[in-house]
Short mmCIF file of C-alpha atoms in Angstrom, two decimals:
data_model
loop_
_atom_site.label_atom_id
_atom_site.label_comp_id
_atom_site.label_asym_id
_atom_site.label_seq_id
_atom_site.Cartn_x
_atom_site.Cartn_y
_atom_site.Cartn_z
CA MET A 240 -0.03 -0.19 0.11
CA ALA A 241 2.71 2.46 0.95
CA LEU A 242 4.80 1.50 -2.16
CA SER A 243 1.48 2.11 -4.45
CA SER A 244 1.20 5.47 -2.38
CA ARG A 245 4.70 6.36 -2.99
CA ALA A 246 4.34 5.82 -6.90
CA LYS A 247 1.43 8.07 -7.37
CA GLN A 248 3.70 11.10 -5.66
CA PRO A 249 6.00 13.16 -7.85
CA TYR A 250 9.42 11.71 -8.18
CA PHE A 251 8.21 8.62 -6.12
CA GLY A 252 8.13 10.93 -3.21
CA PHE A 253 11.69 11.54 -2.89
CA LYS A 254 12.73 14.89 -1.50
CA GLY A 255 15.76 16.44 0.00
CA LYS A 256 18.84 14.37 -0.18
CA TRP A 257 17.02 11.37 -1.71
CA LEU A 258 15.94 13.50 -4.63
CA THR A 259 19.59 14.90 -5.10
CA PHE A 260 20.89 11.48 -5.10
CA TRP A 261 18.55 10.04 -7.65
CA ILE A 262 19.55 13.15 -10.00
CA THR A 263 23.25 12.84 -9.27
CA LEU A 264 22.61 9.00 -10.01
CA ALA A 265 21.26 9.91 -13.53
CA CYS A 266 24.24 12.68 -14.29
CA ALA A 267 26.77 9.93 -12.91
CA THR A 268 25.37 7.58 -15.36
CA ASP A 269 25.71 10.03 -18.14
CA MET A 270 29.28 10.88 -17.43
CA THR A 271 30.54 7.33 -16.88
CA LEU A 272 29.10 6.65 -20.26
CA PHE A 273 31.01 9.50 -21.47
CA GLY A 274 34.30 7.97 -19.73
CA TYR A 275 33.42 4.62 -21.23
CA ASP A 276 33.25 5.99 -24.54
CA GLN A 277 36.54 7.83 -24.30
CA GLY A 278 38.64 4.34 -23.19
CA VAL A 279 36.66 1.84 -25.17
CA PHE A 280 38.14 2.93 -28.61
CA SER A 281 41.92 2.66 -27.50
CA GLY A 282 41.27 -1.19 -27.63
CA VAL A 283 39.60 -1.44 -30.62
CA VAL A 284 42.29 0.50 -32.86
CA ILE A 285 44.88 -2.01 -31.75
CA SER A 286 42.57 -5.47 -32.11
CA LYS A 287 43.61 -7.37 -35.03
CA ASP A 288 40.17 -8.27 -36.11
CA TYR A 289 38.88 -4.73 -36.47
CA LEU A 290 42.17 -3.62 -38.18
CA ASP A 291 41.47 -6.43 -41.02
CA THR A 292 37.66 -6.05 -40.87
CA HIS A 293 38.41 -2.52 -42.01
CA ASN A 294 41.79 -2.68 -44.14
CA LEU A 295 43.44 -0.68 -41.60
CA ASN A 296 46.50 -2.65 -41.18
CA GLY A 297 50.37 -0.89 -42.04
CA PRO A 298 51.78 2.26 -40.90
CA GLU A 299 50.55 3.90 -44.27
CA ASN A 300 46.63 3.89 -42.58
CA THR A 301 48.13 5.53 -39.57
CA SER A 302 46.37 8.79 -40.84
CA VAL A 303 43.03 7.11 -41.33
CA LEU A 304 43.06 5.62 -37.72
CA SER A 305 43.66 9.04 -36.55
CA ILE A 306 40.48 10.60 -38.36
CA ILE A 307 38.28 7.41 -37.20
CA THR A 308 39.49 7.98 -33.63
CA SER A 309 39.36 11.75 -33.65
CA ILE A 310 36.35 12.62 -35.75
CA TYR A 311 34.35 11.24 -32.90
CA THR A 312 35.38 14.41 -30.87
CA ILE A 313 34.17 16.95 -34.05
CA GLY A 314 30.14 14.96 -33.75
CA CYS A 315 31.09 15.69 -29.73
CA PHE A 316 31.73 19.58 -31.04
CA LEU A 317 28.55 19.17 -33.53
CA GLY A 318 26.26 17.72 -30.12
CA ALA A 319 27.60 20.83 -28.12
CA ILE A 320 26.31 23.41 -30.54
CA THR A 321 23.15 21.40 -30.89
CA ALA A 322 22.90 21.88 -27.08
CA PHE A 323 23.71 25.47 -27.24
CA TYR A 324 20.13 25.73 -29.44
CA ILE A 325 18.02 23.19 -27.82
CA GLY A 326 19.22 23.37 -23.97
CA GLU A 327 17.36 26.67 -23.28
CA ILE A 328 14.46 25.88 -25.30
CA ILE A 329 13.31 22.50 -24.32
CA GLY A 330 15.20 22.17 -20.75
CA ARG A 331 17.77 20.27 -19.22
CA LYS A 332 15.97 16.56 -18.83
CA LYS A 333 14.47 16.29 -22.41
CA THR A 334 17.99 17.61 -23.79
CA VAL A 335 19.72 14.86 -22.18
CA LEU A 336 17.19 12.34 -23.11
CA VAL A 337 17.43 13.65 -26.94
CA GLY A 338 21.35 12.90 -26.52
CA THR A 339 20.89 9.50 -24.91
CA GLY A 340 18.81 8.61 -28.02
CA ILE A 341 21.11 9.71 -30.52
CA MET A 342 24.13 7.79 -28.81
CA THR A 343 21.76 4.60 -28.74
CA ILE A 344 21.78 4.72 -32.45
CA GLY A 345 25.72 5.71 -32.64
CA ALA A 346 26.36 2.97 -30.25
CA ILE A 347 24.32 0.14 -32.55
CA LEU A 348 26.07 1.49 -35.64
CA GLN A 349 29.61 1.08 -34.42
CA THR A 350 28.99 -2.21 -33.31
CA SER A 351 27.50 -3.27 -36.80
CA SER A 352 30.44 -1.57 -38.29
CA PHE A 353 32.20 -3.49 -41.34
CA SER A 354 33.78 -0.41 -43.41
CA VAL A 355 35.68 2.72 -42.65
CA PRO A 356 32.95 4.79 -44.09
CA HIS A 357 29.96 3.03 -42.01
CA MET A 358 32.35 3.48 -38.97
CA ILE A 359 33.08 7.13 -39.28
CA VAL A 360 29.24 7.50 -39.61
CA ALA A 361 28.54 5.42 -36.32
CA ARG A 362 31.50 7.57 -34.40
CA VAL A 363 29.98 11.08 -35.85
CA VAL A 364 26.43 10.15 -34.53
CA THR A 365 27.89 8.73 -31.08
CA GLY A 366 29.54 11.56 -30.77
CA ILE A 367 26.51 14.55 -31.23
CA GLY A 368 24.78 12.40 -28.83
CA ASN A 369 27.41 12.71 -26.10
CA GLY A 370 28.25 16.23 -27.12
CA ILE A 371 24.82 17.04 -26.20
CA ASN A 372 24.84 15.29 -22.90
CA THR A 373 27.90 16.62 -21.70
CA ALA A 374 26.97 20.17 -22.27
CA THR A 375 23.99 19.63 -20.25
CA ALA A 376 24.06 17.17 -17.46
CA PRO A 377 26.53 19.33 -15.48
CA VAL A 378 24.36 22.21 -15.73
CA TRP A 379 20.96 20.36 -14.44
CA GLN A 380 23.39 18.79 -11.66
CA THR A 381 24.70 22.03 -10.74
CA GLU A 382 21.10 24.20 -10.81
CA THR A 383 19.58 21.22 -8.87
CA SER A 384 22.48 21.15 -5.98
CA LYS A 385 22.91 22.69 -2.63
CA VAL A 386 25.74 25.23 -2.21
CA HIS A 387 28.06 23.46 -0.02
CA ASN A 388 28.07 20.19 -2.00
CA ARG A 389 27.58 21.31 -5.51
CA GLY A 390 31.42 20.90 -6.35
CA LYS A 391 31.63 17.70 -4.49
CA LEU A 392 28.62 16.04 -6.84
CA VAL A 393 30.00 17.38 -10.04
CA MET A 394 33.49 16.15 -9.11
CA LEU A 395 32.21 12.58 -7.99
CA GLU A 396 30.29 12.69 -11.55
CA MET A 397 33.55 12.87 -13.31
CA GLY A 398 35.12 10.26 -10.61
CA LEU A 399 32.46 8.13 -12.00
CA ASN A 400 33.38 9.12 -15.81
CA ILE A 401 37.12 7.69 -14.74
CA PHE A 402 35.06 4.45 -13.43
CA GLY A 403 33.58 4.03 -16.97
CA PHE A 404 37.19 5.02 -18.28
CA SER A 405 38.47 2.08 -16.11
CA LEU A 406 35.81 -0.16 -17.29
CA SER A 407 36.71 0.06 -20.66
CA ASN A 408 40.24 -0.67 -20.13
CA TRP A 409 39.72 -3.97 -18.19
CA ILE A 410 37.01 -4.99 -20.62
CA ASN A 411 39.66 -4.16 -23.71
CA TYR A 412 42.11 -6.18 -21.90
CA GLY A 413 39.82 -9.31 -20.95
CA MET A 414 38.39 -9.30 -24.79
CA SER A 415 41.88 -9.12 -25.91
CA PHE A 416 42.19 -13.11 -25.00
CA VAL A 417 38.88 -13.67 -26.84
CA GLY A 418 39.77 -11.83 -30.09
CA GLY A 419 37.95 -12.25 -33.28
CA SER A 420 34.96 -9.83 -34.21
CA ILE A 421 33.44 -10.06 -30.60
CA GLY A 422 36.70 -9.18 -29.11
CA TRP A 423 36.00 -5.48 -30.22
CA ARG A 424 32.10 -5.54 -30.75
CA LEU A 425 31.06 -6.40 -27.43
CA PRO A 426 32.81 -3.80 -25.81
CA LEU A 427 31.13 -1.33 -28.28
CA ALA A 428 27.88 -2.38 -27.54
CA LEU A 429 27.94 -2.14 -23.75
CA GLN A 430 27.38 1.17 -24.25
CA LEU A 431 23.90 0.35 -24.59
CA VAL A 432 23.53 -0.67 -20.83
CA PHE A 433 24.21 2.85 -19.82
CA CYS A 434 21.76 4.06 -22.14
CA LEU A 435 19.11 1.88 -20.76
CA ILE A 436 19.89 3.35 -17.51
CA LEU A 437 19.46 6.76 -18.33
CA PHE A 438 15.97 5.98 -20.16
CA SER A 439 14.74 4.44 -16.99
CA THR A 440 15.76 7.49 -14.21
CA ILE A 441 15.59 10.62 -16.28
CA PRO A 442 11.86 10.76 -17.24
CA TRP A 443 10.58 10.80 -13.57
CA LEU A 444 13.05 13.40 -12.02
CA PRO A 445 12.51 17.31 -11.59
CA GLU A 446 13.55 19.83 -14.03
CA SER A 447 16.00 22.62 -13.36
CA PRO A 448 14.02 25.09 -11.12
CA ARG A 449 16.18 27.71 -12.21
CA TRP A 450 15.20 26.94 -15.90
CA LEU A 451 11.75 26.89 -14.87
CA LEU A 452 12.07 30.18 -13.45
CA ALA A 453 13.71 31.81 -16.58
CA HIS A 454 10.94 30.29 -18.46
CA ASP A 455 8.22 31.91 -16.35
CA GLN A 456 6.75 28.50 -14.52
CA GLU A 457 7.13 29.89 -10.97
CA ALA A 458 4.57 27.49 -9.41
CA GLU A 459 6.52 24.26 -10.83
CA ALA A 460 9.75 25.74 -9.89
CA SER A 461 8.81 26.74 -6.30
CA LYS A 462 7.39 23.10 -5.66
CA ILE A 463 10.81 21.68 -6.86
CA LEU A 464 12.88 24.25 -4.69
CA ALA A 465 10.88 23.21 -1.60
CA ASP A 466 11.43 19.55 -2.50
CA LEU A 467 15.05 19.86 -3.06
CA GLU A 468 15.50 21.36 0.28
CA ASP A 469 12.74 19.10 2.10
CA LYS A 470 10.80 22.40 3.09
CA PRO A 471 7.18 23.87 2.65
CA VAL A 472 6.79 26.21 -0.33
CA ASP A 473 6.19 29.00 1.67
CA ASP A 474 9.25 28.47 3.78
CA PRO A 475 11.41 31.51 4.25
CA TYR A 476 14.54 30.04 2.93
CA VAL A 477 12.77 28.59 0.09
CA VAL A 478 10.73 32.22 -1.03
CA ALA A 479 14.34 33.97 -0.49
CA GLU A 480 15.81 31.44 -2.88
CA ARG A 481 13.47 31.96 -5.35
CA GLU A 482 13.40 35.67 -5.17
CA GLU A 483 16.82 35.60 -5.43
CA ILE A 484 16.79 33.58 -8.75
CA ILE A 485 14.26 35.57 -10.25
CA TYR A 486 16.11 38.93 -9.29
CA GLY A 487 19.41 37.58 -10.98
CA ILE A 488 17.24 36.78 -13.75
CA GLU A 489 15.66 39.93 -14.43
CA TYR A 490 18.97 41.80 -13.99
CA GLU A 491 20.61 39.72 -16.59
CA ARG A 492 17.83 40.23 -19.26
CA GLN A 493 18.19 43.83 -18.66
CA ASN A 494 21.78 43.66 -18.92
CA ALA A 495 22.38 40.84 -21.57
CA ILE A 496 24.42 41.06 -24.56
CA ASN A 497 22.68 39.28 -27.75
CA TRP A 498 25.43 36.98 -29.60
CA GLY A 499 25.67 39.52 -32.56
CA ASP A 500 27.43 42.26 -30.19
CA LEU A 501 29.13 39.04 -28.66
CA LEU A 502 30.98 38.05 -31.76
CA ARG A 503 31.40 41.73 -32.55
CA GLY A 504 33.07 42.61 -29.25
CA ARG A 505 30.19 45.02 -28.22
CA THR A 506 29.94 44.92 -24.61
CA LYS A 507 28.21 46.97 -21.64
CA GLY A 508 28.66 46.91 -17.94
CA GLY A 509 26.97 45.11 -15.58
CA THR A 510 27.36 41.13 -16.18
CA LYS A 511 30.84 40.79 -17.66
CA THR A 512 29.24 38.07 -20.33
CA ILE A 513 32.41 37.59 -22.18
CA ARG A 514 35.00 37.43 -19.41
CA ARG A 515 32.86 34.76 -17.60
CA LEU A 516 32.30 32.78 -21.13
CA VAL A 517 36.07 32.95 -21.82
CA LEU A 518 36.96 31.94 -17.97
CA GLY A 519 34.59 28.92 -18.44
CA ALA A 520 35.70 27.88 -21.90
CA GLY A 521 39.53 28.33 -20.94
CA THR A 522 39.31 25.67 -18.27
CA GLN A 523 38.43 23.30 -21.22
CA ALA A 524 40.89 24.52 -23.59
CA MET A 525 43.54 24.11 -20.44
CA GLN A 526 42.04 20.60 -19.69
CA GLN A 527 42.66 19.45 -23.29
CA PHE A 528 46.16 21.04 -24.20
CA GLY A 529 47.59 19.63 -21.03
CA GLY A 530 47.57 16.42 -22.96
CA ILE A 531 45.17 13.98 -21.23
CA ASN A 532 43.64 12.70 -24.49
CA ILE A 533 47.18 11.32 -25.39
CA MET A 534 46.61 8.82 -22.62
CA SER A 535 42.92 8.45 -22.82
CA TYR A 536 42.82 7.44 -26.56
CA TYR A 537 45.84 6.28 -27.23
CA LEU A 538 47.98 5.08 -24.22
CA PRO A 539 48.24 1.56 -25.08
CA THR A 540 49.71 2.70 -28.59
CA VAL A 541 51.80 5.22 -26.73
CA LEU A 542 53.04 2.17 -24.77
CA ILE A 543 53.68 0.30 -28.00
CA GLU A 544 55.33 2.87 -29.96
CA SER A 545 57.22 4.97 -27.38
CA VAL A 546 57.94 2.65 -24.67
CA LYS A 547 58.44 -0.86 -26.87
CA LEU A 548 55.73 -2.65 -25.24
CA ASP A 549 53.93 -5.57 -26.30
CA ASP A 550 50.03 -5.38 -27.16
CA SER A 551 49.02 -7.54 -23.87
CA MET A 552 51.44 -5.89 -21.64
CA ALA A 553 50.38 -2.28 -23.06
CA ARG A 554 46.64 -3.21 -22.34
CA LEU A 555 47.43 -4.44 -19.22
CA ILE A 556 49.50 -1.44 -17.95
CA ALA A 557 46.74 0.92 -19.57
CA ALA A 558 44.07 -0.99 -17.31
CA CYS A 559 46.29 -0.47 -13.96
CA ALA A 560 46.76 3.02 -14.76
CA SER A 561 42.91 3.55 -15.12
CA VAL A 562 42.69 2.53 -11.50
CA ALA A 563 45.23 4.74 -10.34
CA TYR A 564 43.33 7.68 -12.39
CA LEU A 565 39.90 6.30 -10.86
CA PHE A 566 41.49 6.54 -7.28
CA ALA A 567 42.72 10.02 -7.66
CA SER A 568 39.39 11.35 -9.33
CA LEU A 569 37.30 9.95 -6.14
CA VAL A 570 39.83 11.64 -3.55
CA ALA A 571 39.53 14.85 -5.49
CA ALA A 572 35.59 14.73 -4.77
CA PRO A 573 35.99 15.52 -1.02
CA LEU A 574 38.42 18.25 -1.53
CA VAL A 575 37.21 20.44 -4.25
CA GLU A 576 35.41 22.57 -1.80
CA LYS A 577 37.95 22.63 1.10
CA PHE A 578 40.92 23.41 -0.98
CA GLY A 579 39.05 25.50 -3.75
CA ARG A 580 38.78 25.47 -7.69
CA ARG A 581 41.81 27.72 -8.17
CA ILE A 582 44.41 25.88 -5.93
CA MET A 583 43.04 22.09 -7.19
CA MET A 584 43.49 23.30 -10.65
CA ILE A 585 47.28 24.80 -10.19
CA VAL A 586 48.19 21.75 -8.23
CA SER A 587 47.09 19.59 -10.93
CA THR A 588 48.67 21.49 -13.38
CA VAL A 589 52.11 21.24 -11.85
CA ILE A 590 52.07 17.64 -11.36
CA GLN A 591 51.23 17.47 -15.23
CA LEU A 592 54.01 19.57 -16.12
CA LEU A 593 56.52 17.67 -14.01
CA CYS A 594 55.55 14.13 -15.51
CA PHE A 595 55.58 15.32 -18.78
CA LEU A 596 58.98 16.72 -18.36
CA LEU A 597 60.26 13.55 -16.79
CA VAL A 598 58.78 11.37 -19.72
CA THR A 599 60.57 13.72 -22.07
CA VAL A 600 63.98 13.31 -20.68
CA LEU A 601 63.27 9.28 -19.89
CA LEU A 602 62.30 8.87 -23.71
CA ARG A 603 64.98 10.83 -24.99
CA PHE A 604 67.68 8.62 -23.39
CA ALA A 605 65.26 5.41 -24.45
CA GLU A 606 65.81 6.57 -28.26
CA LYS A 607 69.20 7.57 -28.03
CA PRO A 608 71.30 4.97 -30.08
CA ASP A 609 74.80 4.40 -27.88
CA TYR A 610 72.62 4.61 -24.29
CA LEU A 611 73.56 1.39 -22.64
CA HIS A 612 70.12 1.56 -20.64
CA GLN A 613 67.46 2.23 -23.17
CA VAL A 614 65.12 -0.48 -22.21
CA GLU A 615 65.41 0.81 -18.21
CA ALA A 616 64.65 4.57 -19.30
CA ALA A 617 61.82 3.63 -21.36
CA LYS A 618 60.16 1.32 -19.11
CA ALA A 619 61.08 4.06 -15.98
CA SER A 620 58.93 6.78 -18.30
CA VAL A 621 55.80 4.34 -17.65
CA VAL A 622 55.42 5.51 -14.00
CA TRP A 623 55.29 8.99 -15.19
CA PHE A 624 52.34 8.33 -17.62
CA ILE A 625 50.58 6.67 -14.46
CA ILE A 626 51.32 9.74 -12.13
CA TYR A 627 50.22 11.78 -14.74
CA TYR A 628 46.70 10.50 -14.84
CA MET A 629 46.71 10.66 -10.73
CA GLY A 630 47.65 14.65 -10.80
CA PHE A 631 45.08 15.31 -13.79
CA GLY A 632 42.42 13.45 -11.70
CA LEU A 633 43.20 15.67 -8.84
CA GLY A 634 42.01 18.78 -10.47
CA MET A 635 41.87 19.40 -14.30
CA LEU A 636 39.82 16.33 -15.02
CA GLY A 637 36.32 17.52 -13.00
CA ILE A 638 36.78 21.49 -12.63
CA PRO A 639 36.31 22.40 -16.25
CA TRP A 640 33.19 20.36 -16.25
CA LEU A 641 32.10 22.64 -13.17
CA TYR A 642 33.70 25.93 -13.51
CA PRO A 643 31.51 27.24 -16.65
CA THR A 644 28.37 26.07 -15.05
CA GLU A 645 29.11 28.03 -11.91
CA ILE A 646 31.05 31.03 -13.63
CA ASN A 647 28.12 32.06 -16.38
CA SER A 648 25.04 33.47 -15.03
CA LEU A 649 21.59 31.66 -15.32
CA PRO A 650 20.47 32.92 -18.64
CA MET A 651 23.70 32.17 -20.03
CA ARG A 652 24.21 29.16 -18.24
CA THR A 653 23.45 26.66 -20.98
CA LYS A 654 25.03 28.86 -23.77
CA GLY A 655 28.17 29.27 -21.42
CA ALA A 656 28.41 25.57 -20.66
CA ALA A 657 28.02 24.50 -24.48
CA VAL A 658 30.84 26.98 -25.50
CA ALA A 659 33.00 25.31 -22.98
CA THR A 660 31.95 22.00 -23.84
CA MET A 661 32.63 22.88 -27.86
CA THR A 662 36.03 24.34 -26.84
CA ASN A 663 36.81 20.78 -25.13
CA TRP A 664 35.83 18.97 -28.30
CA ILE A 665 37.37 20.83 -30.75
CA THR A 666 40.96 21.13 -29.22
CA ASN A 667 40.26 17.57 -28.15
CA PHE A 668 39.91 16.80 -31.92
CA VAL A 669 43.30 18.79 -32.42
CA VAL A 670 44.98 16.56 -29.77
CA VAL A 671 43.83 13.11 -31.05
CA GLU A 672 44.46 14.02 -34.48
CA ILE A 673 47.85 15.16 -34.00
CA THR A 674 48.81 12.25 -31.50
CA PRO A 675 49.75 9.25 -33.48
CA ILE A 676 51.38 11.35 -36.34
CA GLY A 677 53.24 13.36 -33.69
CA ILE A 678 54.60 10.05 -32.09
CA GLN A 679 55.53 8.29 -35.33
CA THR A 680 57.54 11.30 -36.69
CA LEU A 681 58.86 13.33 -33.43
CA GLY A 682 59.32 10.36 -31.20
CA TRP A 683 60.37 12.04 -27.89
CA LYS A 684 60.48 15.59 -28.98
CA PHE A 685 56.41 15.31 -29.24
CA TYR A 686 56.18 15.77 -25.31
CA ILE A 687 58.24 18.88 -25.48
CA ILE A 688 54.69 20.62 -26.54
CA TRP A 689 52.76 19.09 -23.20
CA VAL A 690 55.70 20.55 -21.15
CA ILE A 691 55.36 24.10 -22.53
CA THR A 692 51.74 24.24 -22.82
CA ASN A 693 51.30 23.19 -18.60
CA ALA A 694 54.16 25.65 -17.73
CA LEU A 695 51.89 28.38 -19.60
CA PHE A 696 48.72 27.67 -18.00
CA LEU A 697 49.75 28.20 -14.13
CA PRO A 698 50.02 32.06 -14.33
CA ILE A 699 46.85 32.28 -16.12
CA ILE A 700 45.21 30.03 -13.55
CA TRP A 701 46.69 32.31 -10.86
CA LEU A 702 46.20 35.76 -11.96
CA PHE A 703 42.74 35.39 -13.84
CA TYR A 704 40.45 32.61 -12.27
CA PRO A 705 38.22 33.98 -9.55
CA GLU A 706 37.33 31.08 -6.67
CA THR A 707 33.93 29.72 -6.95
CA ALA A 708 33.86 27.33 -4.08
CA ASN A 709 31.35 27.89 -1.43
CA ARG A 710 29.64 30.59 -3.33
CA THR A 711 25.86 30.29 -4.45
CA LEU A 712 25.20 30.68 -8.04
CA GLU A 713 23.41 33.99 -7.23
CA ASP A 714 26.84 35.18 -5.03
CA LEU A 715 28.73 34.99 -8.54
CA ASP A 716 26.23 37.06 -10.38
CA ALA A 717 26.30 39.50 -7.62
CA PHE A 718 30.24 39.34 -7.69
CA TYR A 719 30.30 40.49 -11.12
CA ARG A 720 27.92 43.15 -10.96
CA ASP A 721 30.34 44.75 -8.65
CA ASN A 722 32.77 45.21 -11.52
CA PRO A 723 35.81 42.86 -10.06
CA PRO A 724 39.26 43.47 -11.55
CA LEU A 725 40.47 41.55 -14.46
CA VAL A 726 43.93 40.48 -12.65
CA LEU A 727 42.57 39.38 -9.38
CA HIS A 728 45.04 37.23 -7.49
CA ARG A 729 45.50 40.13 -4.64
CA ASP A 730 41.61 40.54 -4.31
CA ARG A 731 40.62 38.47 -1.26
CA ASP A 732 37.16 38.07 -2.17
CA SER A 733 37.86 36.81 -5.56
CA THR A 734 40.49 34.30 -4.32
CA SER A 735 39.32 33.02 -0.78
CA VAL A 736 37.93 29.55 -0.35
CA ARG A 737 35.60 30.68 2.19
CA ARG A 738 32.16 32.53 1.23
CA PRO A 739 32.85 36.15 1.42
CA GLU A 740 31.12 37.99 4.54
CA ARG A 741 29.13 40.17 2.59
CA PHE A 742 27.08 37.30 0.55
CA ILE A 743 26.46 35.64 3.88
CA GLN A 744 25.10 38.98 5.25
CA ALA A 745 23.11 39.43 1.96
CA GLN A 746 21.53 36.12 2.02
CA GLY A 747 20.71 36.54 5.93
CA ARG A 748 18.84 39.84 4.75
CA ASP A 749 16.86 38.18 2.17
CA ILE A 750 15.80 35.46 4.41
CA GLU A 751 14.59 37.93 7.08
CA GLU A 752 12.75 39.96 3.90
CA ALA A 753 11.12 36.82 3.16
CA THR A 754 9.80 35.96 6.68
CA ASN A 755 8.87 39.27 7.64
CA ASN A 756 7.14 39.27 4.09
CA LEU A 757 5.18 35.98 5.01
CA ARG A 758 4.20 37.42 8.77
CA ARG A 759 2.42 40.28 7.12
CA ARG A 760 0.84 37.98 4.68
CA GLY A 761 -0.57 35.81 7.40
CA SER A 762 -1.83 38.95 9.30
CA ILE A 763 -3.70 40.18 6.14
CA LEU A 764 -5.26 36.83 5.79
CA VAL A 765 -6.32 36.46 9.35
CA HIS A 766 -7.68 40.05 9.17
CA ASP A 767 -9.63 39.41 6.03
CA ALA A 768 -11.08 36.14 7.52
CA ALA A 769 -11.99 37.92 10.75
CA GLU A 770 -13.79 40.63 8.81
CA LYS A 771 -15.51 38.20 6.49
CA SER A 772 -16.76 36.21 9.76
CA LEU A 773 -18.28 39.54 11.00
CA SER A 774 -19.94 40.17 7.69
CA ASP A 775 -21.26 36.77 7.54
CA ARG A 776 -22.98 37.17 11.29
CA ASP A 777 -24.21 40.65 9.97
#
């Protein structure tokens, strides 16, 4: 009887932490699928049956293999553009469902591929679906999370992204002993399991209340805000939160810049739209040009070509490395609110820099003809590939997906996340396209590029990126309305991990005002009821 009653309630009766849990589960499944997709093709491209079936054997086909692998990121780029257009129109939930439907078609096409054109189409279709989802799911999560756990939840999702990546590496390793067509088709088909989970959870979960308020659906938005907080709709905290969101929406509408003016560089004071877009997109560019997808897409290839390991050992080490990667990404989740976005990005980038520097030096000696310890130097570099994964997982994995959803204002949040995701995929394409050719033609010198890029990113983060930890999304809107400095490393309110006192006081005033308004409204209702009672007696 209780189960039947719960089934008839919105979201099966879940409220507060449990409702947040189910939204997180859906978003995390989406990100797990994203991670699985990133890792699964690294095993496919070195599978003998796959290469034979698609006539891709031999070094003369390296460029074709690069195109098949990297064309997926072009699909993701197109998907992010699609999310850019439909995300604000149909809402966060429906956009993720559209992306999942497209990914389902793409997974079926990849699994059934028998030719290069077939696989290219399949990769593009899968990429479009993934691009839509990765531009939307973090926004949905951010807009339904409380301020104190927003960062943790998005970072946890990226940890599960690496769980998907690790899972695909271990499946690839296990299926390498099976061989034949099933050795690469089954790993590709398993994408459908994640799609099924998404289709069974997303439809009954709530829409973003911030999106609903931006589209004048105040009653539904108020109910969802109350359910997320597990409070009554007329609770002062819920009322204050709703009014603060509405104020931010109205302010942004009055000061918004259209895309034509943005592209022409015509801006006006008030919301710092371009600066916020560039900061969000910049995190994704730094993530990709930090070198991660040299590892994600090609680590077995790197270990075979640069370190001279055999196929089986390369797959095993890639799988083991993915476990270290997963561990670091899960450790990052509870740390991101404690140490903040800035410090986590800086620490992560420093580790990446040191790892690429040591890999470069070791592979230089491994390729030196007269050096007596070539094999030992090559094997020593493997350790730094693994430590690189761990350093990346501590910060630059998750924060570039979290930061654009925080730094952009509400009306620009979907667009800002889409621009950041488009930046991710177009820079991802560059890295994935050049890596096999770079390793083949430049050898150890190829890794110097990534030493330089990581060194350049450190002062950029330190000088220009404000802290977003322990701020509400409306705090950040207020921060930019106050015209903060561009170079902000000396501004305490910009860099402090603790929530600035002025934002705490402002929220306290809002709650107090909402409480007084509710009391006045209650007094008026009592007075009206008394007058009506007297008139009825007369």
